[in-house]
Amino acid sequence: MSKVIISPSILSADFANLEQEISAVKKAGADWLHIDVMDGHFVPNITIGVPVVKSLRKVTGLILDTHLMIDNPDKFIHAFAQAGSDILTFHYEACADRAEEIIDKIKTEGVKAGISIKPKTDPREIIPFLNKVDLVLIMTVEPGFGGQEFMHECAMKIPVIKENAPKSLIIQVDGGINNLTSKICTSLGANSLVAGSYIFGNCDYIKAIKSLQQ
Ligand code: DX5
Ligand code: ZN
């Protein structure tokens, strides 16, 4: 099996020491850095915005995997791309009738495009876009907060996406990922794991990341 991409979610990192936290997960073997952007409308929480991404870009060479949990994602694509995001993943539910337009807009910025679905969304709805995106993010919790319990039924969407996707598609899962739920997802075909509380809540980042890679 090819290597699984580990993307620690900084939502569970120590925000007062982000630079140190990022360099620690990089040293521990992280492949990407997952940045959760929330607007208080699409999800009931507010987190990180463009200036933080811009600052992080200055201190890390890790791929900035930016998860936009926001309404009207098209309004912010240019700003996040300019700030240094390498991947921009938007939520299908935020703009279902304009998904293709949003994907094109992200690609025009020269960054990779991802599409994400919430737990209640049928994965078959995004099949028409699988040839256009680089990544599909399957939420395995309701987006908005770290530290929630993995929703097993969401993992069953992975094979639906995999069966209909080009080989190069990255299938990412996010929410409640730990050393056990990661195995469920990778065995079903996920090849990128986002983990926040499991990595940053562990006193040994190397051990935590290794356990996700196995
Ligand atoms: C939740 C975010 C996740 C979150 C995951 O809406 O999209 O990236 O940080 O946190 P854990 O891994 O703790 O479930
Ligand atoms: Zn996320």
CSV table of C-alpha atoms and ligand atoms in Angstrom, one decimal:
chain,number,residue,atom,x,y,z
A,1,MET,CA,0.0,0.0,0.0
A,2,SER,CA,1.3,3.5,-0.8
A,3,LYS,CA,2.1,5.9,2.0
A,4,VAL,CA,-0.8,7.5,3.8
A,5,ILE,CA,-0.6,11.3,4.0
A,6,ILE,CA,-0.8,12.6,7.6
A,7,SER,CA,-2.2,16.1,8.0
A,8,PRO,CA,-2.2,17.2,11.6
A,9,SER,CA,-5.0,19.7,12.3
A,10,ILE,CA,-3.6,22.7,14.2
A,11,LEU,CA,-7.0,23.4,15.7
A,12,SER,CA,-5.9,21.3,18.6
A,13,ALA,CA,-2.4,22.8,18.8
A,14,ASP,CA,-1.2,25.4,21.3
A,15,PHE,CA,-2.2,28.6,19.5
A,16,ALA,CA,0.3,30.6,21.6
A,17,ASN,CA,3.1,28.5,20.3
A,18,LEU,CA,2.1,27.6,16.8
A,19,GLU,CA,5.6,27.9,15.2
A,20,GLN,CA,7.0,25.4,17.7
A,21,GLU,CA,4.0,23.1,17.4
A,22,ILE,CA,4.4,23.0,13.6
A,23,SER,CA,8.1,22.3,13.7
A,24,ALA,CA,7.5,19.6,16.2
A,25,VAL,CA,4.9,17.8,14.1
A,26,LYS,CA,7.1,18.2,11.0
A,27,LYS,CA,10.0,16.6,12.8
A,28,ALA,CA,7.6,13.9,14.0
A,29,GLY,CA,6.8,12.9,10.4
A,30,ALA,CA,3.8,15.0,9.4
A,31,ASP,CA,3.4,15.4,5.6
A,32,TRP,CA,0.9,18.3,5.5
A,33,LEU,CA,-0.6,20.8,7.9
A,34,HIS,CA,-4.4,21.0,8.1
A,35,ILE,CA,-5.8,24.4,8.7
A,36,ASP,CA,-9.4,24.7,9.8
A,37,VAL,CA,-11.1,27.9,8.7
A,38,MET,CA,-14.5,28.5,10.2
A,39,ASP,CA,-16.8,31.5,9.8
A,40,GLY,CA,-19.5,31.1,12.5
A,41,HIS,CA,-22.1,30.7,9.8
A,42,PHE,CA,-21.4,27.6,7.9
A,43,VAL,CA,-20.3,26.0,11.2
A,44,PRO,CA,-21.1,27.2,14.7
A,45,ASN,CA,-17.5,28.2,15.5
A,46,ILE,CA,-14.9,30.8,14.4
A,47,THR,CA,-11.2,29.9,14.1
A,48,ILE,CA,-8.4,30.9,11.7
A,49,GLY,CA,-8.4,33.4,8.9
A,50,VAL,CA,-6.1,34.7,6.1
A,51,PRO,CA,-3.5,36.5,8.3
A,52,VAL,CA,-2.7,33.4,10.2
A,53,VAL,CA,-2.2,31.4,7.0
A,54,LYS,CA,0.1,34.2,5.8
A,55,SER,CA,2.2,34.0,9.0
A,56,LEU,CA,2.4,30.3,9.0
A,57,ARG,CA,3.6,30.3,5.3
A,58,LYS,CA,6.6,32.3,6.5
A,59,VAL,CA,7.7,29.7,9.1
A,60,THR,CA,7.0,26.4,7.4
A,61,GLY,CA,7.6,24.6,4.1
A,62,LEU,CA,4.9,22.0,4.9
A,63,ILE,CA,2.0,21.8,2.5
A,64,LEU,CA,-0.8,24.0,3.9
A,65,ASP,CA,-4.0,22.0,3.5
A,66,THR,CA,-6.7,24.6,4.1
A,67,HIS,CA,-10.2,23.3,5.0
A,68,LEU,CA,-12.7,26.1,4.3
A,69,MET,CA,-15.8,25.6,6.5
A,70,ILE,CA,-17.3,28.8,5.3
A,71,ASP,CA,-20.2,30.2,3.3
A,72,ASN,CA,-19.4,31.8,0.0
A,73,PRO,CA,-16.0,30.2,-0.3
A,74,ASP,CA,-15.5,31.9,-3.7
A,75,LYS,CA,-15.1,35.2,-2.0
A,76,PHE,CA,-12.0,34.0,-0.1
A,77,ILE,CA,-10.2,31.7,-2.6
A,78,HIS,CA,-7.9,34.4,-3.9
A,79,ALA,CA,-7.0,35.6,-0.5
A,80,PHE,CA,-6.1,32.2,0.9
A,81,ALA,CA,-4.2,31.2,-2.2
A,82,GLN,CA,-2.2,34.5,-2.0
A,83,ALA,CA,-1.6,33.9,1.7
A,84,GLY,CA,0.2,30.6,0.8
A,85,SER,CA,-2.3,27.8,0.9
A,86,ASP,CA,-1.3,24.8,-1.3
A,87,ILE,CA,-4.7,23.1,-1.2
A,88,LEU,CA,-8.1,24.7,-0.8
A,89,THR,CA,-10.9,22.4,0.2
A,90,PHE,CA,-14.4,23.9,0.2
A,91,HIS,CA,-17.7,22.4,1.3
A,92,TYR,CA,-20.1,21.2,-1.4
A,93,GLU,CA,-23.0,22.1,0.9
A,94,ALA,CA,-21.9,25.7,1.0
A,95,CYS,CA,-22.3,26.1,-2.8
A,96,ALA,CA,-23.8,23.0,-4.3
A,97,ASP,CA,-25.1,24.7,-7.4
A,98,ARG,CA,-21.8,26.4,-8.1
A,99,ALA,CA,-19.3,23.6,-7.2
A,100,GLU,CA,-17.8,23.4,-10.7
A,101,GLU,CA,-17.3,27.2,-10.8
A,102,ILE,CA,-15.6,27.1,-7.4
A,103,ILE,CA,-13.3,24.3,-8.5
A,104,ASP,CA,-12.3,26.2,-11.6
A,105,LYS,CA,-11.6,29.3,-9.5
A,106,ILE,CA,-9.3,27.4,-7.1
A,107,LYS,CA,-7.4,25.9,-10.1
A,108,THR,CA,-7.0,29.3,-11.7
A,109,GLU,CA,-5.1,30.3,-8.6
A,110,GLY,CA,-2.6,27.6,-9.2
A,111,VAL,CA,-3.4,25.6,-6.1
A,112,LYS,CA,-4.9,22.1,-5.6
A,113,ALA,CA,-8.7,21.9,-5.3
A,114,GLY,CA,-10.6,19.8,-2.7
A,115,ILE,CA,-14.3,19.2,-2.2
A,116,SER,CA,-15.7,18.2,1.2
A,117,ILE,CA,-18.9,16.6,2.4
A,118,LYS,CA,-20.6,16.7,5.8
A,119,PRO,CA,-21.9,13.5,7.5
A,120,LYS,CA,-25.4,13.8,6.1
A,121,THR,CA,-24.5,14.4,2.5
A,122,ASP,CA,-24.8,11.5,0.1
A,123,PRO,CA,-21.4,10.9,-1.5
A,124,ARG,CA,-23.1,10.2,-4.9
A,125,GLU,CA,-23.9,13.9,-5.1
A,126,ILE,CA,-20.2,14.8,-5.7
A,127,ILE,CA,-19.4,12.0,-8.2
A,128,PRO,CA,-19.7,14.5,-11.2
A,129,PHE,CA,-16.8,16.4,-9.7
A,130,LEU,CA,-14.3,13.6,-9.0
A,131,ASN,CA,-12.5,14.1,-12.3
A,132,LYS,CA,-12.0,17.8,-11.6
A,133,VAL,CA,-10.7,17.9,-8.1
A,134,ASP,CA,-7.4,16.7,-6.6
A,135,LEU,CA,-8.9,15.7,-3.2
A,136,VAL,CA,-12.2,14.7,-1.6
A,137,LEU,CA,-12.5,15.3,2.1
A,138,ILE,CA,-15.1,13.0,3.8
A,139,MET,CA,-16.0,14.5,7.2
A,140,THR,CA,-16.3,11.8,9.9
A,141,VAL,CA,-17.8,14.2,12.4
A,142,GLU,CA,-20.1,17.2,12.1
A,143,PRO,CA,-17.6,20.1,11.2
A,144,GLY,CA,-17.1,22.8,13.7
A,145,PHE,CA,-15.1,21.3,16.6
A,146,GLY,CA,-12.1,19.1,17.4
A,147,GLY,CA,-12.3,16.2,19.8
A,148,GLN,CA,-15.6,14.6,18.6
A,149,GLU,CA,-16.3,11.0,18.3
A,150,PHE,CA,-15.7,9.3,14.9
A,151,MET,CA,-19.0,8.5,13.0
A,152,HIS,CA,-18.5,5.0,11.7
A,153,GLU,CA,-21.3,5.3,9.1
A,154,CYS,CA,-19.4,8.1,7.4
A,155,ALA,CA,-16.5,5.8,6.7
A,156,MET,CA,-18.8,3.8,4.4
A,157,LYS,CA,-18.7,6.7,1.9
A,158,ILE,CA,-15.0,6.0,1.2
A,159,PRO,CA,-15.5,3.0,-1.1
A,160,VAL,CA,-18.3,4.9,-2.9
A,161,ILE,CA,-15.9,7.7,-3.8
A,162,LYS,CA,-13.0,5.3,-4.5
A,163,GLU,CA,-15.0,3.2,-6.9
A,164,ASN,CA,-15.9,6.3,-9.0
A,165,ALA,CA,-12.6,8.2,-8.7
A,166,PRO,CA,-9.5,8.4,-10.9
A,167,LYS,CA,-6.5,6.6,-9.3
A,168,SER,CA,-4.8,9.9,-8.5
A,169,LEU,CA,-7.5,11.3,-6.3
A,170,ILE,CA,-6.6,11.9,-2.7
A,171,ILE,CA,-9.3,10.6,-0.4
A,172,GLN,CA,-9.0,12.3,3.0
A,173,VAL,CA,-11.0,11.8,6.2
A,174,ASP,CA,-11.3,14.3,9.0
A,175,GLY,CA,-12.8,14.0,12.5
A,176,GLY,CA,-12.3,11.5,15.3
A,177,ILE,CA,-9.2,10.0,13.7
A,178,ASN,CA,-7.0,8.0,16.1
A,179,ASN,CA,-4.9,4.8,15.9
A,180,LEU,CA,-8.0,2.6,15.6
A,181,THR,CA,-10.3,4.7,13.4
A,182,SER,CA,-7.4,5.4,11.0
A,183,LYS,CA,-7.2,1.7,10.2
A,184,ILE,CA,-10.9,1.5,9.4
A,185,CYS,CA,-10.5,4.4,7.0
A,186,THR,CA,-7.3,3.3,5.3
A,187,SER,CA,-8.6,-0.2,4.8
A,188,LEU,CA,-11.6,1.2,3.0
A,189,GLY,CA,-9.4,3.3,0.7
A,190,ALA,CA,-8.6,6.6,2.4
A,191,ASN,CA,-5.0,7.8,1.7
A,192,SER,CA,-4.9,11.0,3.8
A,193,LEU,CA,-5.8,11.3,7.4
A,194,VAL,CA,-6.5,14.5,9.3
A,195,ALA,CA,-6.0,14.3,13.1
A,196,GLY,CA,-6.1,17.1,15.6
A,197,SER,CA,-6.8,16.0,19.2
A,198,TYR,CA,-5.2,12.6,18.7
A,199,ILE,CA,-1.8,14.1,17.7
A,200,PHE,CA,-1.7,17.3,19.7
A,201,GLY,CA,-3.2,15.7,22.7
A,202,ASN,CA,-0.5,13.1,22.8
A,203,CYS,CA,2.7,13.9,24.6
A,204,ASP,CA,4.7,12.0,22.0
A,205,TYR,CA,4.0,13.3,18.5
A,206,ILE,CA,6.3,10.8,16.9
A,207,LYS,CA,4.5,7.9,18.5
A,208,ALA,CA,1.1,9.3,17.6
A,209,ILE,CA,2.0,9.9,13.9
A,210,LYS,CA,3.7,6.5,13.6
A,211,SER,CA,0.5,4.8,14.9
A,212,LEU,CA,-1.5,6.5,12.2
A,213,GLN,CA,0.9,5.4,9.5
A,214,GLN,CA,0.8,1.7,10.4
B,1,DX5,C1,-13.5,19.8,12.6
B,1,DX5,C2,-12.3,20.0,11.8
B,1,DX5,C3,-11.2,19.0,12.1
B,1,DX5,C4,-10.8,18.9,13.5
B,1,DX5,C5,-10.5,17.5,13.8
B,1,DX5,O1,-14.6,20.5,12.0
B,1,DX5,O2,-12.5,20.0,10.4
B,1,DX5,O3,-10.1,19.2,11.2
B,1,DX5,O4,-9.7,19.7,13.9
B,1,DX5,O5,-10.3,17.3,15.1
B,1,DX5,P1,-10.2,15.8,15.7
B,1,DX5,O6,-9.1,15.1,15.0
B,1,DX5,O7,-9.8,16.1,17.2
B,1,DX5,O8,-11.5,15.1,15.6
B,2,ZN,ZN,-10.7,20.0,9.1
